[in-house]
Amino acid sequence: MVRPLLQATAIVGALALVPIANGAMAQVDSDSYRELDTFMDVYNRVRASYVDKVDDKVLVKGAIQGMLAALDPHSSYVDALDFDNMRIATEGNYGGLGLTVTMIDGAIKVIAPTEDTPAARAGIKAGDYITHIDGKLIYGGSLDEAISQMRGPANTKVTLTLVRPGQEKPITATMTREIIVQKPVKWEVKDGIGIININTFSAQTGADTRAAVAAIEKALGHKPLGYIVDLRENGGGLLNEAIEVSDVFLDHGEIVSQRGREKTDIERYYAEAGDLTQGLPIIVLVDAGTASASEIVAGALQDHHRAIVMGERTFGKGSVQTLLPLGPETALRLTTARYYTPSGRSVQEGGIEPDLKVPQISDPDYKDRPVFREADLRRHLINEAKVDNSVLEDDGKPDPRFTESAEALKKRGIEDFQLHYALQTLGRLGPAPRAVATAAPAKKR
């Protein structure tokens, strides 16, 4: 036991001065020494007494992951597989099912299925829990292991067993893997209105949004009545792409600010002159799956009174993660700041309340399906500047426009009520132009 104790002393001594992000050195106090002594005591006891011989790399990785998990749900240790997953998230193209998932208390939970993928066609929904893959229980395994099992060569089959809150019987879905090509932006024109469906904020989202605006005008031969920017079930992505997308619709002003640990640690981002849509009316569609970078866009357009935000309250992820490299293929994904909308609002926990609440009544189980948001995650960051909504009046009476059944809507050919309602709202501004063109169909739920 002498050598491990000497190693512990060396490690503790080396940590007396710890480098931090800006290159300065943070002094470790005596309390920190005591905690590090406890950690090394546990480490040595596990190495010496565990029933099987343990790989030091496994212990250290587990300790790092546990330390970061104690902070918040979005800080994590990034290894080679995580790097590959992040590359896929920002670049796209992989063999799989088209599912965005997370792990909560050892269980794999669906954040959202990507539209027009095997998962979406199989009817998998946000909030479902995946319990088995090809009949094998996956509870207690890692998120990376589950993702690896769901991915695979195109044209191969995989069966998922899912539990849906509110339903007694498990759901079994057998799907054929496909090459999932992530298209960040799709567009179409309907009733003379341009619909821009933004699915993720990856490396091309800003450029593709500008291209969609130009394509809509070209297809019509003139400017549309207005635009619907669909951010539903968009889990976010790159901050710079959210800024670029916001800038498409804004002529001036702040888009977002991010504020770190110190009061002076503030970065602000501003729109450049020139609104590509030239002031035409905009409706932004949001729901509980609208998160992070999507909330930056919705919040910026709402605060500048540039758009009507319509739908349901957003997810409420108002934190910024920075990738801090540790080696060639490892890094810390660490929460380093909170972001704020132009008016100084933090969307952390509470999300963005729509200007006009419109439920998705075309979804048969919209009333019964549990909704999953940031505030439901363990150890989520607390919003330090909560908004008091008690002054808002609510008469408690259901809006008669939102009481029609999903079956009745389907008979009228309405599969996406929120989109239908947004089209009606913009259409009241004037007569719709005659020309109608379509490209890359937008979301249907």
XYZ file of N, CA, C and O in Angstrom, residues 4-19 26-45 60 63-64 67:
160
model
N 0.774 3.301 -3.639
C -0.432 4.086 -3.908
C -0.548 5.323 -3.029
O -0.975 6.376 -3.484
N -0.165 5.223 -1.745
C -0.245 6.388 -0.865
C 0.733 7.470 -1.305
O 0.431 8.659 -1.240
N 1.898 7.071 -1.759
C 2.845 8.047 -2.285
C 2.294 8.701 -3.537
O 2.454 9.898 -3.761
N 1.622 7.876 -4.358
C 0.990 8.438 -5.561
C -0.077 9.448 -5.165
O -0.209 10.499 -5.779
N -0.820 9.121 -4.125
C -1.866 10.040 -3.685
C -1.264 11.361 -3.244
O -1.764 12.435 -3.566
N -0.165 11.278 -2.500
C 0.485 12.504 -2.046
C 0.967 13.342 -3.219
O 0.816 14.568 -3.240
N 1.507 12.659 -4.230
C 1.982 13.381 -5.407
C 0.841 14.053 -6.141
O 0.954 15.190 -6.601
N -0.270 13.334 -6.254
C -1.423 13.903 -6.960
C -1.964 15.111 -6.212
O -2.224 16.166 -6.784
N -2.121 14.981 -4.895
C -2.641 16.099 -4.108
C -1.705 17.292 -4.195
O -2.117 18.443 -4.348
N -0.399 17.028 -4.147
C 0.558 18.117 -4.245
C 0.482 18.812 -5.585
O 0.574 20.040 -5.666
N 0.290 18.033 -6.639
C 0.206 18.621 -7.982
C -1.019 19.485 -8.137
O -1.058 20.394 -8.975
N -2.063 19.190 -7.336
C -3.311 19.940 -7.460
C -3.340 21.187 -6.594
O -4.353 21.862 -6.502
N -2.252 21.497 -5.950
C -2.232 22.700 -5.120
C -2.524 23.940 -5.939
O -3.177 24.875 -5.487
N -2.043 23.955 -7.168
C -2.370 25.019 -8.108
C -3.047 24.384 -9.311
O -2.443 23.556 -9.991
N -4.290 24.722 -9.542
C -5.063 24.108 -10.618
C -5.292 25.124 -11.724
O -5.816 26.218 -11.466
N -4.907 24.826 -12.981
C -5.163 25.768 -14.072
C -6.646 25.873 -14.362
O -7.364 24.879 -14.325
N -5.764 28.577 -9.882
C -6.640 28.662 -8.713
C -6.012 27.913 -7.544
O -5.594 26.764 -7.685
N -5.908 28.543 -6.399
C -5.307 27.927 -5.216
C -6.292 26.936 -4.599
O -7.473 27.246 -4.415
N -5.830 25.708 -4.334
C -6.662 24.710 -3.674
C -6.511 24.890 -2.170
O -5.398 24.849 -1.639
N -7.625 25.076 -1.435
C -7.535 25.323 0.001
C -7.465 24.016 0.780
O -7.520 22.921 0.228
N -7.356 24.143 2.093
C -7.177 22.963 2.946
C -8.383 22.034 2.893
O -8.243 20.813 3.008
N -9.585 22.580 2.760
C -10.782 21.740 2.639
C -10.701 20.865 1.402
O -11.106 19.702 1.412
N -10.173 21.431 0.319
C -10.032 20.655 -0.909
C -9.047 19.514 -0.719
O -9.235 18.413 -1.231
N -7.964 19.764 0.025
C -6.995 18.704 0.321
C -7.677 17.536 1.026
O -7.444 16.363 0.708
N -8.511 17.849 2.013
C -9.178 16.790 2.766
C -10.096 15.973 1.867
O -10.152 14.743 1.972
N -10.822 16.645 0.957
C -11.712 15.924 0.047
C -10.916 15.059 -0.922
O -11.310 13.936 -1.246
N -9.774 15.564 -1.373
C -8.934 14.786 -2.276
C -8.328 13.579 -1.562
O -8.176 12.504 -2.163
N -7.994 13.738 -0.282
C -7.514 12.603 0.507
C -8.578 11.515 0.580
O -8.275 10.321 0.450
N -9.825 11.917 0.806
C -10.930 10.954 0.864
C -11.074 10.231 -0.469
O -11.246 9.002 -0.525
N -11.005 10.997 -1.556
C -11.127 10.406 -2.886
C -10.035 9.364 -3.124
O -10.293 8.250 -3.583
N -8.797 9.715 -2.812
C -7.697 8.793 -3.052
C -7.776 7.574 -2.135
O -7.384 6.464 -2.513
N -8.329 7.740 -0.936
C -8.521 6.602 -0.036
C -9.499 5.607 -0.653
O -9.257 4.387 -0.654
N -10.607 6.115 -1.183
C -11.584 5.245 -1.840
C -10.967 4.577 -3.060
O -11.126 3.363 -3.292
N -10.244 5.352 -3.847
C -9.605 4.828 -5.058
C -8.668 3.657 -4.724
O -8.714 2.589 -5.349
N -7.853 3.835 -3.713
C -6.912 2.785 -3.335
C -7.607 1.553 -2.755
O -7.203 0.421 -3.010
N -8.665 1.777 -1.995
C -9.390 0.635 -1.421
C -10.082 -0.178 -2.507
O -10.122 -1.408 -2.442
N -10.790 5.869 -13.184
C -10.609 7.309 -13.353
C -11.726 7.898 -14.208
O -12.288 8.958 -13.885
N -14.831 8.107 -12.169
C -14.751 9.199 -11.188
C -15.007 10.546 -11.848
O -15.722 11.404 -11.296
N -14.420 10.731 -13.032
C -14.633 11.993 -13.756
C -16.099 12.156 -14.126
O -16.700 13.219 -13.931
N -18.130 13.012 -11.087
C -17.897 14.384 -10.648
C -18.699 15.373 -11.486
O -19.342 16.286 -10.963
